[in-house]
Amino acid sequence: MLFQAEDYSGQKEKDYELVNKQLKALIEDEPDITANLANASALLYQFLDDVNWVGFYLYKNGELVLAPFQGLPACVRIKYGNGVCGTALKEKQTIRVENVNEFPGHIACDAASQSEIVTPIYQDGQIIGVLDIDSPNLSRFDEIDQENLEAFAKILSEHL
Ligand code: SME
């Protein structure tokens, strides 16, 4: 399967629909979680404008552990309740941060990051990890991003 930026129309909701279809096609016949998360991070990283980190942390033995991603090397382990990722895990919901400098306990992996969105990934009703996306722009992520990234995470949940 060949993915090209030209496939995208520039209309945000329509393009997210296409990305979510592409995700399904990429992962539905593949049971390997590492391969699927690697392709999922690559797909989002090339689709989203103005992002500097896209990737996953998996919940293992009470903490989040770095999983496939695109971007600069990042902190490997995040404790439950720490940072934006650990907060999304604890609160069991998407956390959208307009300005990471104002988020108490934000863990800075790339000094360029200014805004961030973290959404949980579930399996059988339990959170198994999070999808984390950073942007060098303030307030990069809106309601439309949130809805569609939650749909992206749901597709992952159904196929991992
Ligand atoms: N900023 C995150 C840490 C992970 S990096 O952004 C890749 C946090 O506060 O949890």
PDB file of C-alpha atoms and ligand atoms in Angstrom:
ATOM      1  CA  MET A   1       0.000   0.000   0.000  1.00  0.00           C
ATOM      2  CA  LEU A   2       1.360   3.421  -0.955  1.00  0.00           C
ATOM      3  CA  PHE A   3       0.559   6.523   1.051  1.00  0.00           C
ATOM      4  CA  GLN A   4       1.006   9.960  -0.428  1.00  0.00           C
ATOM      5  CA  ALA A   5       0.414  13.380   1.068  1.00  0.00           C
ATOM      6  CA  GLU A   6      -1.445  14.300  -2.145  1.00  0.00           C
ATOM      7  CA  ASP A   7      -4.249  11.929  -1.105  1.00  0.00           C
ATOM      8  CA  TYR A   8      -5.245  14.478   1.532  1.00  0.00           C
ATOM      9  CA  SER A   9      -7.702  17.229   0.598  1.00  0.00           C
ATOM     10  CA  GLY A  10      -6.786  19.815   3.219  1.00  0.00           C
ATOM     11  CA  GLN A  11     -10.244  19.475   4.792  1.00  0.00           C
ATOM     12  CA  LYS A  12      -9.501  18.419   8.323  1.00  0.00           C
ATOM     13  CA  GLU A  13     -12.438  16.108   9.082  1.00  0.00           C
ATOM     14  CA  LYS A  14     -12.384  14.456   5.661  1.00  0.00           C
ATOM     15  CA  ASP A  15      -8.640  13.857   5.891  1.00  0.00           C
ATOM     16  CA  TYR A  16      -8.912  12.345   9.366  1.00  0.00           C
ATOM     17  CA  GLU A  17     -11.551   9.967   7.939  1.00  0.00           C
ATOM     18  CA  LEU A  18      -9.072   8.899   5.267  1.00  0.00           C
ATOM     19  CA  VAL A  19      -6.271   8.480   7.815  1.00  0.00           C
ATOM     20  CA  ASN A  20      -8.494   6.350   9.998  1.00  0.00           C
ATOM     21  CA  LYS A  21      -9.350   4.172   6.988  1.00  0.00           C
ATOM     22  CA  GLN A  22      -5.657   3.917   6.164  1.00  0.00           C
ATOM     23  CA  LEU A  23      -4.925   2.871   9.730  1.00  0.00           C
ATOM     24  CA  LYS A  24      -7.518   0.109   9.542  1.00  0.00           C
ATOM     25  CA  ALA A  25      -6.066  -1.161   6.266  1.00  0.00           C
ATOM     26  CA  LEU A  26      -2.535  -1.094   7.702  1.00  0.00           C
ATOM     27  CA  ILE A  27      -3.209  -3.042  10.873  1.00  0.00           C
ATOM     28  CA  GLU A  28      -6.283  -5.231  10.406  1.00  0.00           C
ATOM     29  CA  ASP A  29      -4.443  -8.323   9.147  1.00  0.00           C
ATOM     30  CA  GLU A  30      -1.381  -7.933  11.377  1.00  0.00           C
ATOM     31  CA  PRO A  31      -1.402  -9.216  14.969  1.00  0.00           C
ATOM     32  CA  ASP A  32       2.018  -7.849  16.011  1.00  0.00           C
ATOM     33  CA  ILE A  33       1.540  -4.898  18.383  1.00  0.00           C
ATOM     34  CA  THR A  34       5.018  -3.397  17.788  1.00  0.00           C
ATOM     35  CA  ALA A  35       4.573  -3.433  14.016  1.00  0.00           C
ATOM     36  CA  ASN A  36       1.088  -1.936  14.274  1.00  0.00           C
ATOM     37  CA  LEU A  37       2.070   0.858  16.669  1.00  0.00           C
ATOM     38  CA  ALA A  38       5.136   1.636  14.547  1.00  0.00           C
ATOM     39  CA  ASN A  39       3.010   2.023  11.418  1.00  0.00           C
ATOM     40  CA  ALA A  40       0.334   3.967  13.332  1.00  0.00           C
ATOM     41  CA  SER A  41       2.898   6.503  14.601  1.00  0.00           C
ATOM     42  CA  ALA A  42       4.448   6.862  11.129  1.00  0.00           C
ATOM     43  CA  LEU A  43       1.016   7.348   9.546  1.00  0.00           C
ATOM     44  CA  LEU A  44       0.038  10.132  11.955  1.00  0.00           C
ATOM     45  CA  TYR A  45       3.450  11.789  11.866  1.00  0.00           C
ATOM     46  CA  GLN A  46       3.362  12.216   8.105  1.00  0.00           C
ATOM     47  CA  PHE A  47      -0.321  13.250   8.065  1.00  0.00           C
ATOM     48  CA  LEU A  48      -0.393  15.840  10.852  1.00  0.00           C
ATOM     49  CA  ASP A  49       0.989  19.330  10.284  1.00  0.00           C
ATOM     50  CA  ASP A  50       2.980  21.108  12.973  1.00  0.00           C
ATOM     51  CA  VAL A  51       3.806  18.153  15.179  1.00  0.00           C
ATOM     52  CA  ASN A  52       7.244  17.211  16.525  1.00  0.00           C
ATOM     53  CA  TRP A  53       6.471  13.954  18.331  1.00  0.00           C
ATOM     54  CA  VAL A  54       3.881  11.211  17.755  1.00  0.00           C
ATOM     55  CA  GLY A  55       4.013   7.958  19.606  1.00  0.00           C
ATOM     56  CA  PHE A  56       2.879   5.514  22.197  1.00  0.00           C
ATOM     57  CA  TYR A  57       3.483   4.566  25.798  1.00  0.00           C
ATOM     58  CA  LEU A  58       2.285   1.142  26.968  1.00  0.00           C
ATOM     59  CA  TYR A  59       1.075   0.500  30.511  1.00  0.00           C
ATOM     60  CA  LYS A  60       3.268  -2.177  32.101  1.00  0.00           C
ATOM     61  CA  ASN A  61       3.596  -3.061  35.779  1.00  0.00           C
ATOM     62  CA  GLY A  62       2.053   0.186  37.010  1.00  0.00           C
ATOM     63  CA  GLU A  63       3.903   2.627  34.770  1.00  0.00           C
ATOM     64  CA  LEU A  64       3.960   3.817  31.178  1.00  0.00           C
ATOM     65  CA  VAL A  65       6.861   2.554  29.060  1.00  0.00           C
ATOM     66  CA  LEU A  66       7.994   4.094  25.770  1.00  0.00           C
ATOM     67  CA  ALA A  67       6.734   2.228  22.681  1.00  0.00           C
ATOM     68  CA  PRO A  68       6.993   2.949  18.913  1.00  0.00           C
ATOM     69  CA  PHE A  69       7.182   6.657  18.049  1.00  0.00           C
ATOM     70  CA  GLN A  70       8.396   9.278  15.589  1.00  0.00           C
ATOM     71  CA  GLY A  71      10.413  12.268  16.782  1.00  0.00           C
ATOM     72  CA  LEU A  72      13.320  12.902  19.145  1.00  0.00           C
ATOM     73  CA  PRO A  73      14.339  10.273  21.709  1.00  0.00           C
ATOM     74  CA  ALA A  74      11.977  10.543  24.680  1.00  0.00           C
ATOM     75  CA  CYS A  75      11.781   9.660  28.362  1.00  0.00           C
ATOM     76  CA  VAL A  76      11.362   5.908  28.701  1.00  0.00           C
ATOM     77  CA  ARG A  77       9.213   5.515  31.828  1.00  0.00           C
ATOM     78  CA  ILE A  78       6.382   7.703  33.143  1.00  0.00           C
ATOM     79  CA  LYS A  79       4.776   6.977  36.487  1.00  0.00           C
ATOM     80  CA  TYR A  80       1.001   6.683  36.938  1.00  0.00           C
ATOM     81  CA  GLY A  81      -0.364  10.224  37.453  1.00  0.00           C
ATOM     82  CA  ASN A  82       2.828  11.968  36.276  1.00  0.00           C
ATOM     83  CA  GLY A  83       3.011  14.363  33.344  1.00  0.00           C
ATOM     84  CA  VAL A  84       0.317  14.677  30.718  1.00  0.00           C
ATOM     85  CA  CYS A  85       0.568  10.985  29.829  1.00  0.00           C
ATOM     86  CA  GLY A  86       0.299   9.728  33.397  1.00  0.00           C
ATOM     87  CA  THR A  87      -2.601  12.117  34.015  1.00  0.00           C
ATOM     88  CA  ALA A  88      -4.528  10.811  30.980  1.00  0.00           C
ATOM     89  CA  LEU A  89      -3.945   7.299  32.337  1.00  0.00           C
ATOM     90  CA  LYS A  90      -5.126   8.230  35.833  1.00  0.00           C
ATOM     91  CA  GLU A  91      -8.162  10.238  34.699  1.00  0.00           C
ATOM     92  CA  LYS A  92      -9.014   7.713  31.968  1.00  0.00           C
ATOM     93  CA  GLN A  93      -9.646  10.450  29.458  1.00  0.00           C
ATOM     94  CA  THR A  94      -8.062  12.495  26.704  1.00  0.00           C
ATOM     95  CA  ILE A  95      -6.007  15.427  27.981  1.00  0.00           C
ATOM     96  CA  ARG A  96      -5.589  18.372  25.633  1.00  0.00           C
ATOM     97  CA  VAL A  97      -2.981  20.905  26.784  1.00  0.00           C
ATOM     98  CA  GLU A  98      -3.024  24.305  25.063  1.00  0.00           C
ATOM     99  CA  ASN A  99       0.296  25.344  26.650  1.00  0.00           C
ATOM    100  CA  VAL A 100       2.502  22.677  28.191  1.00  0.00           C
ATOM    101  CA  ASN A 101       4.456  25.336  30.128  1.00  0.00           C
ATOM    102  CA  GLU A 102       1.323  25.893  32.206  1.00  0.00           C
ATOM    103  CA  PHE A 103       0.594  22.209  32.864  1.00  0.00           C
ATOM    104  CA  PRO A 104       1.794  21.279  36.370  1.00  0.00           C
ATOM    105  CA  GLY A 105       4.230  18.374  36.145  1.00  0.00           C
ATOM    106  CA  HIS A 106       4.539  18.377  32.360  1.00  0.00           C
ATOM    107  CA  ILE A 107       7.479  16.183  31.358  1.00  0.00           C
ATOM    108  CA  ALA A 108       9.522  17.955  28.677  1.00  0.00           C
ATOM    109  CA  CYS A 109      11.146  15.473  26.298  1.00  0.00           C
ATOM    110  CA  ASP A 110      11.643  17.952  23.461  1.00  0.00           C
ATOM    111  CA  ALA A 111      12.122  21.606  24.436  1.00  0.00           C
ATOM    112  CA  ALA A 112      10.308  22.604  21.236  1.00  0.00           C
ATOM    113  CA  SER A 113       6.967  21.179  22.436  1.00  0.00           C
ATOM    114  CA  GLN A 114       4.364  23.818  23.275  1.00  0.00           C
ATOM    115  CA  SER A 115       1.047  21.963  23.160  1.00  0.00           C
ATOM    116  CA  GLU A 116       0.115  18.323  23.527  1.00  0.00           C
ATOM    117  CA  ILE A 117      -2.728  15.815  23.306  1.00  0.00           C
ATOM    118  CA  VAL A 118      -2.760  12.427  25.002  1.00  0.00           C
ATOM    119  CA  THR A 119      -5.533   9.889  24.497  1.00  0.00           C
ATOM    120  CA  PRO A 120      -5.905   6.497  26.194  1.00  0.00           C
ATOM    121  CA  ILE A 121      -5.975   3.213  24.294  1.00  0.00           C
ATOM    122  CA  TYR A 122      -8.252   0.541  25.709  1.00  0.00           C
ATOM    123  CA  GLN A 123      -8.462  -3.212  25.413  1.00  0.00           C
ATOM    124  CA  ASP A 124     -11.320  -5.153  27.028  1.00  0.00           C
ATOM    125  CA  GLY A 125     -12.271  -2.050  29.034  1.00  0.00           C
ATOM    126  CA  GLN A 126      -8.762  -1.571  30.472  1.00  0.00           C
ATOM    127  CA  ILE A 127      -6.269   1.112  29.450  1.00  0.00           C
ATOM    128  CA  ILE A 128      -3.271  -0.581  27.840  1.00  0.00           C
ATOM    129  CA  GLY A 129      -1.417   2.602  26.909  1.00  0.00           C
ATOM    130  CA  VAL A 130      -1.682   6.098  25.488  1.00  0.00           C
ATOM    131  CA  LEU A 131      -1.224   7.888  22.197  1.00  0.00           C
ATOM    132  CA  ASP A 132       0.826  11.060  22.768  1.00  0.00           C
ATOM    133  CA  ILE A 133       1.262  13.894  20.245  1.00  0.00           C
ATOM    134  CA  ASP A 134       3.339  17.056  20.747  1.00  0.00           C
ATOM    135  CA  SER A 135       3.367  20.255  18.720  1.00  0.00           C
ATOM    136  CA  PRO A 136       5.820  23.146  18.591  1.00  0.00           C
ATOM    137  CA  ASN A 137       2.765  25.462  18.288  1.00  0.00           C
ATOM    138  CA  LEU A 138       0.587  26.645  21.167  1.00  0.00           C
ATOM    139  CA  SER A 139      -3.046  25.388  21.073  1.00  0.00           C
ATOM    140  CA  ARG A 140      -2.330  23.118  18.088  1.00  0.00           C
ATOM    141  CA  PHE A 141      -5.069  20.587  18.945  1.00  0.00           C
ATOM    142  CA  ASP A 142      -8.782  21.363  18.912  1.00  0.00           C
ATOM    143  CA  GLU A 143     -12.028  19.475  19.439  1.00  0.00           C
ATOM    144  CA  ILE A 144     -11.911  18.041  15.904  1.00  0.00           C
ATOM    145  CA  ASP A 145      -8.405  16.664  16.512  1.00  0.00           C
ATOM    146  CA  GLN A 146      -9.552  15.185  19.795  1.00  0.00           C
ATOM    147  CA  GLU A 147     -12.623  13.439  18.312  1.00  0.00           C
ATOM    148  CA  ASN A 148     -10.689  12.014  15.404  1.00  0.00           C
ATOM    149  CA  LEU A 149      -7.669  10.957  17.430  1.00  0.00           C
ATOM    150  CA  GLU A 150     -10.006   9.201  19.843  1.00  0.00           C
ATOM    151  CA  ALA A 151     -11.493   7.407  16.818  1.00  0.00           C
ATOM    152  CA  PHE A 152      -7.917   6.544  15.734  1.00  0.00           C
ATOM    153  CA  ALA A 153      -7.195   5.123  19.208  1.00  0.00           C
ATOM    154  CA  LYS A 154     -10.450   3.136  19.087  1.00  0.00           C
ATOM    155  CA  ILE A 155      -9.454   1.509  15.789  1.00  0.00           C
ATOM    156  CA  LEU A 156      -6.135   0.569  17.390  1.00  0.00           C
ATOM    157  CA  SER A 157      -7.958  -0.849  20.412  1.00  0.00           C
ATOM    158  CA  GLU A 158     -10.084  -3.039  18.174  1.00  0.00           C
ATOM    159  CA  HIS A 159      -7.141  -4.432  16.219  1.00  0.00           C
ATOM    160  CA  LEU A 160      -4.253  -4.764  18.672  1.00  0.00           C
TER     161      LEU A 160
HETATM  162  N1  SME B   1       5.161  15.408  27.667  1.00  0.00           N
HETATM  163  C1  SME B   1       4.820  14.086  28.124  1.00  0.00           C
HETATM  164  C2  SME B   1       6.019  13.182  28.163  1.00  0.00           C
HETATM  165  C3  SME B   1       6.226  12.397  26.909  1.00  0.00           C
HETATM  166  S1  SME B   1       6.863  13.305  25.647  1.00  0.00           S
HETATM  167  O1  SME B   1       5.978  14.405  25.311  1.00  0.00           O
HETATM  168  C4  SME B   1       7.218  12.386  24.352  1.00  0.00           C
HETATM  169  C5  SME B   1       4.165  14.160  29.485  1.00  0.00           C
HETATM  170  O2  SME B   1       4.160  15.228  30.134  1.00  0.00           O
HETATM  171  O3  SME B   1       3.645  13.151  29.935  1.00  0.00           O
END
